[in-house]
Amino acid sequence: MRMTSLEGDGATSQLAAEALNLHRSIFRVVQAQAGDEWNQLSLTMAQVKALFAINNLAPVSIGGVARALGVAVATASVGVDALVAHGLAARREDPLD
């Protein structure tokens, strides 16, 4: 597959700009609706970042979470353990590890 730049395509650029504006509008509405729920979560920002990394990379090792977050494996492990305790993630042994 060959990738090309779409910068020169005015119609595509306009469509991309409109999509970005729509995305921002949707995000503002969702954020306003869920703000109180987010504030009541008993998660640290580091744990939220770990949760997003796990969601985006799953299945992923603790080392993979650590690399994604730019932290030590031990730090990622503590964060993931907290997510497991909240029922937001699950840990399984890797038979190849």
PDB file of C-alpha atoms in Angstrom:
ATOM      1  CA  MET A   1       0.000   0.000   0.000  1.00  0.00           C
ATOM      2  CA  ARG A   2       1.289   3.439  -0.830  1.00  0.00           C
ATOM      3  CA  MET A   3       0.509   6.395   1.419  1.00  0.00           C
ATOM      4  CA  THR A   4       0.241   9.901   0.001  1.00  0.00           C
ATOM      5  CA  SER A   5      -0.329  13.311   1.520  1.00  0.00           C
ATOM      6  CA  LEU A   6      -3.781  14.833   1.253  1.00  0.00           C
ATOM      7  CA  GLU A   7      -2.585  18.357   1.979  1.00  0.00           C
ATOM      8  CA  GLY A   8      -3.089  19.491  -1.592  1.00  0.00           C
ATOM      9  CA  ASP A   9      -6.658  18.203  -1.854  1.00  0.00           C
ATOM     10  CA  GLY A  10      -8.864  21.168  -0.840  1.00  0.00           C
ATOM     11  CA  ALA A  11     -12.074  19.121  -0.582  1.00  0.00           C
ATOM     12  CA  THR A  12     -10.396  16.529   1.603  1.00  0.00           C
ATOM     13  CA  SER A  13      -8.846  19.221   3.795  1.00  0.00           C
ATOM     14  CA  GLN A  14     -12.230  20.894   4.231  1.00  0.00           C
ATOM     15  CA  LEU A  15     -13.863  17.562   5.090  1.00  0.00           C
ATOM     16  CA  ALA A  16     -11.108  16.810   7.611  1.00  0.00           C
ATOM     17  CA  ALA A  17     -11.560  20.229   9.230  1.00  0.00           C
ATOM     18  CA  GLU A  18     -15.320  19.702   9.478  1.00  0.00           C
ATOM     19  CA  ALA A  19     -14.816  16.235  10.981  1.00  0.00           C
ATOM     20  CA  LEU A  20     -12.391  17.654  13.543  1.00  0.00           C
ATOM     21  CA  ASN A  21     -14.854  20.393  14.516  1.00  0.00           C
ATOM     22  CA  LEU A  22     -17.636  17.825  14.861  1.00  0.00           C
ATOM     23  CA  HIS A  23     -15.382  15.619  17.002  1.00  0.00           C
ATOM     24  CA  ARG A  24     -14.612  18.559  19.293  1.00  0.00           C
ATOM     25  CA  SER A  25     -18.321  19.388  19.619  1.00  0.00           C
ATOM     26  CA  ILE A  26     -19.219  15.798  20.458  1.00  0.00           C
ATOM     27  CA  PHE A  27     -16.375  15.575  22.981  1.00  0.00           C
ATOM     28  CA  ARG A  28     -17.561  18.762  24.739  1.00  0.00           C
ATOM     29  CA  VAL A  29     -21.088  17.353  25.072  1.00  0.00           C
ATOM     30  CA  VAL A  30     -19.847  13.992  26.361  1.00  0.00           C
ATOM     31  CA  GLN A  31     -17.458  15.709  28.759  1.00  0.00           C
ATOM     32  CA  ALA A  32     -20.234  17.910  30.145  1.00  0.00           C
ATOM     33  CA  GLN A  33     -22.522  14.913  30.624  1.00  0.00           C
ATOM     34  CA  ALA A  34     -19.911  12.699  32.262  1.00  0.00           C
ATOM     35  CA  GLY A  35     -17.979  15.302  34.269  1.00  0.00           C
ATOM     36  CA  ASP A  36     -19.510  14.415  37.629  1.00  0.00           C
ATOM     37  CA  GLU A  37     -18.999  10.697  37.051  1.00  0.00           C
ATOM     38  CA  TRP A  38     -15.321  11.245  36.179  1.00  0.00           C
ATOM     39  CA  ASN A  39     -14.832  13.387  39.278  1.00  0.00           C
ATOM     40  CA  GLN A  40     -16.238  10.645  41.506  1.00  0.00           C
ATOM     41  CA  LEU A  41     -13.882   7.948  40.229  1.00  0.00           C
ATOM     42  CA  SER A  42     -11.319   6.978  42.802  1.00  0.00           C
ATOM     43  CA  LEU A  43      -8.556   6.694  40.203  1.00  0.00           C
ATOM     44  CA  THR A  44      -5.392   8.710  39.881  1.00  0.00           C
ATOM     45  CA  MET A  45      -4.531  10.314  36.555  1.00  0.00           C
ATOM     46  CA  ALA A  46      -1.728   7.747  36.173  1.00  0.00           C
ATOM     47  CA  GLN A  47      -4.261   4.955  36.582  1.00  0.00           C
ATOM     48  CA  VAL A  48      -6.555   6.558  34.005  1.00  0.00           C
ATOM     49  CA  LYS A  49      -3.623   6.763  31.583  1.00  0.00           C
ATOM     50  CA  ALA A  50      -2.830   3.103  32.243  1.00  0.00           C
ATOM     51  CA  LEU A  51      -6.456   2.205  31.588  1.00  0.00           C
ATOM     52  CA  PHE A  52      -6.359   3.998  28.234  1.00  0.00           C
ATOM     53  CA  ALA A  53      -3.070   2.290  27.347  1.00  0.00           C
ATOM     54  CA  ILE A  54      -4.503  -1.123  28.211  1.00  0.00           C
ATOM     55  CA  ASN A  55      -7.625  -0.400  26.177  1.00  0.00           C
ATOM     56  CA  ASN A  56      -5.626   0.732  23.154  1.00  0.00           C
ATOM     57  CA  LEU A  57      -3.033  -2.057  23.263  1.00  0.00           C
ATOM     58  CA  ALA A  58      -4.916  -5.041  24.722  1.00  0.00           C
ATOM     59  CA  PRO A  59      -3.846  -7.677  25.149  1.00  0.00           C
ATOM     60  CA  VAL A  60      -0.689  -6.117  26.516  1.00  0.00           C
ATOM     61  CA  SER A  61       2.003  -7.057  29.014  1.00  0.00           C
ATOM     62  CA  ILE A  62       2.954  -4.936  32.000  1.00  0.00           C
ATOM     63  CA  GLY A  63       6.139  -4.096  30.110  1.00  0.00           C
ATOM     64  CA  GLY A  64       4.013  -2.874  27.194  1.00  0.00           C
ATOM     65  CA  VAL A  65       1.978  -0.659  29.516  1.00  0.00           C
ATOM     66  CA  ALA A  66       5.197   0.680  31.034  1.00  0.00           C
ATOM     67  CA  ARG A  67       6.645   1.497  27.594  1.00  0.00           C
ATOM     68  CA  ALA A  68       3.412   3.189  26.499  1.00  0.00           C
ATOM     69  CA  LEU A  69       3.414   5.374  29.614  1.00  0.00           C
ATOM     70  CA  GLY A  70       7.163   5.945  29.769  1.00  0.00           C
ATOM     71  CA  VAL A  71       7.447   4.566  33.309  1.00  0.00           C
ATOM     72  CA  ALA A  72       9.252   1.713  35.033  1.00  0.00           C
ATOM     73  CA  VAL A  73       7.708  -1.758  34.939  1.00  0.00           C
ATOM     74  CA  ALA A  74       7.267  -1.680  38.721  1.00  0.00           C
ATOM     75  CA  THR A  75       5.344   1.606  38.465  1.00  0.00           C
ATOM     76  CA  ALA A  76       3.088   0.233  35.727  1.00  0.00           C
ATOM     77  CA  SER A  77       2.514  -2.928  37.766  1.00  0.00           C
ATOM     78  CA  VAL A  78       1.315  -0.946  40.777  1.00  0.00           C
ATOM     79  CA  GLY A  79      -1.039   1.071  38.584  1.00  0.00           C
ATOM     80  CA  VAL A  80      -2.438  -2.019  36.875  1.00  0.00           C
ATOM     81  CA  ASP A  81      -2.896  -3.737  40.250  1.00  0.00           C
ATOM     82  CA  ALA A  82      -5.069  -0.788  41.319  1.00  0.00           C
ATOM     83  CA  LEU A  83      -7.137  -1.136  38.136  1.00  0.00           C
ATOM     84  CA  VAL A  84      -7.542  -4.849  38.834  1.00  0.00           C
ATOM     85  CA  ALA A  85      -8.684  -4.047  42.382  1.00  0.00           C
ATOM     86  CA  HIS A  86     -11.329  -1.684  40.928  1.00  0.00           C
ATOM     87  CA  GLY A  87     -12.476  -4.408  38.537  1.00  0.00           C
ATOM     88  CA  LEU A  88     -11.366  -2.372  35.513  1.00  0.00           C
ATOM     89  CA  ALA A  89      -8.619  -4.707  34.264  1.00  0.00           C
ATOM     90  CA  ALA A  90      -7.622  -8.346  34.548  1.00  0.00           C
ATOM     91  CA  ARG A  91      -4.185  -9.888  34.822  1.00  0.00           C
ATOM     92  CA  ARG A  92      -3.302 -13.280  33.437  1.00  0.00           C
ATOM     93  CA  GLU A  93      -0.066 -15.182  33.404  1.00  0.00           C
ATOM     94  CA  ASP A  94       1.574 -15.375  29.999  1.00  0.00           C
ATOM     95  CA  PRO A  95       2.488 -19.026  29.324  1.00  0.00           C
ATOM     96  CA  LEU A  96       5.311 -17.832  27.033  1.00  0.00           C
ATOM     97  CA  ASP A  97       6.844 -15.625  29.707  1.00  0.00           C
TER      98      ASP A  97
END
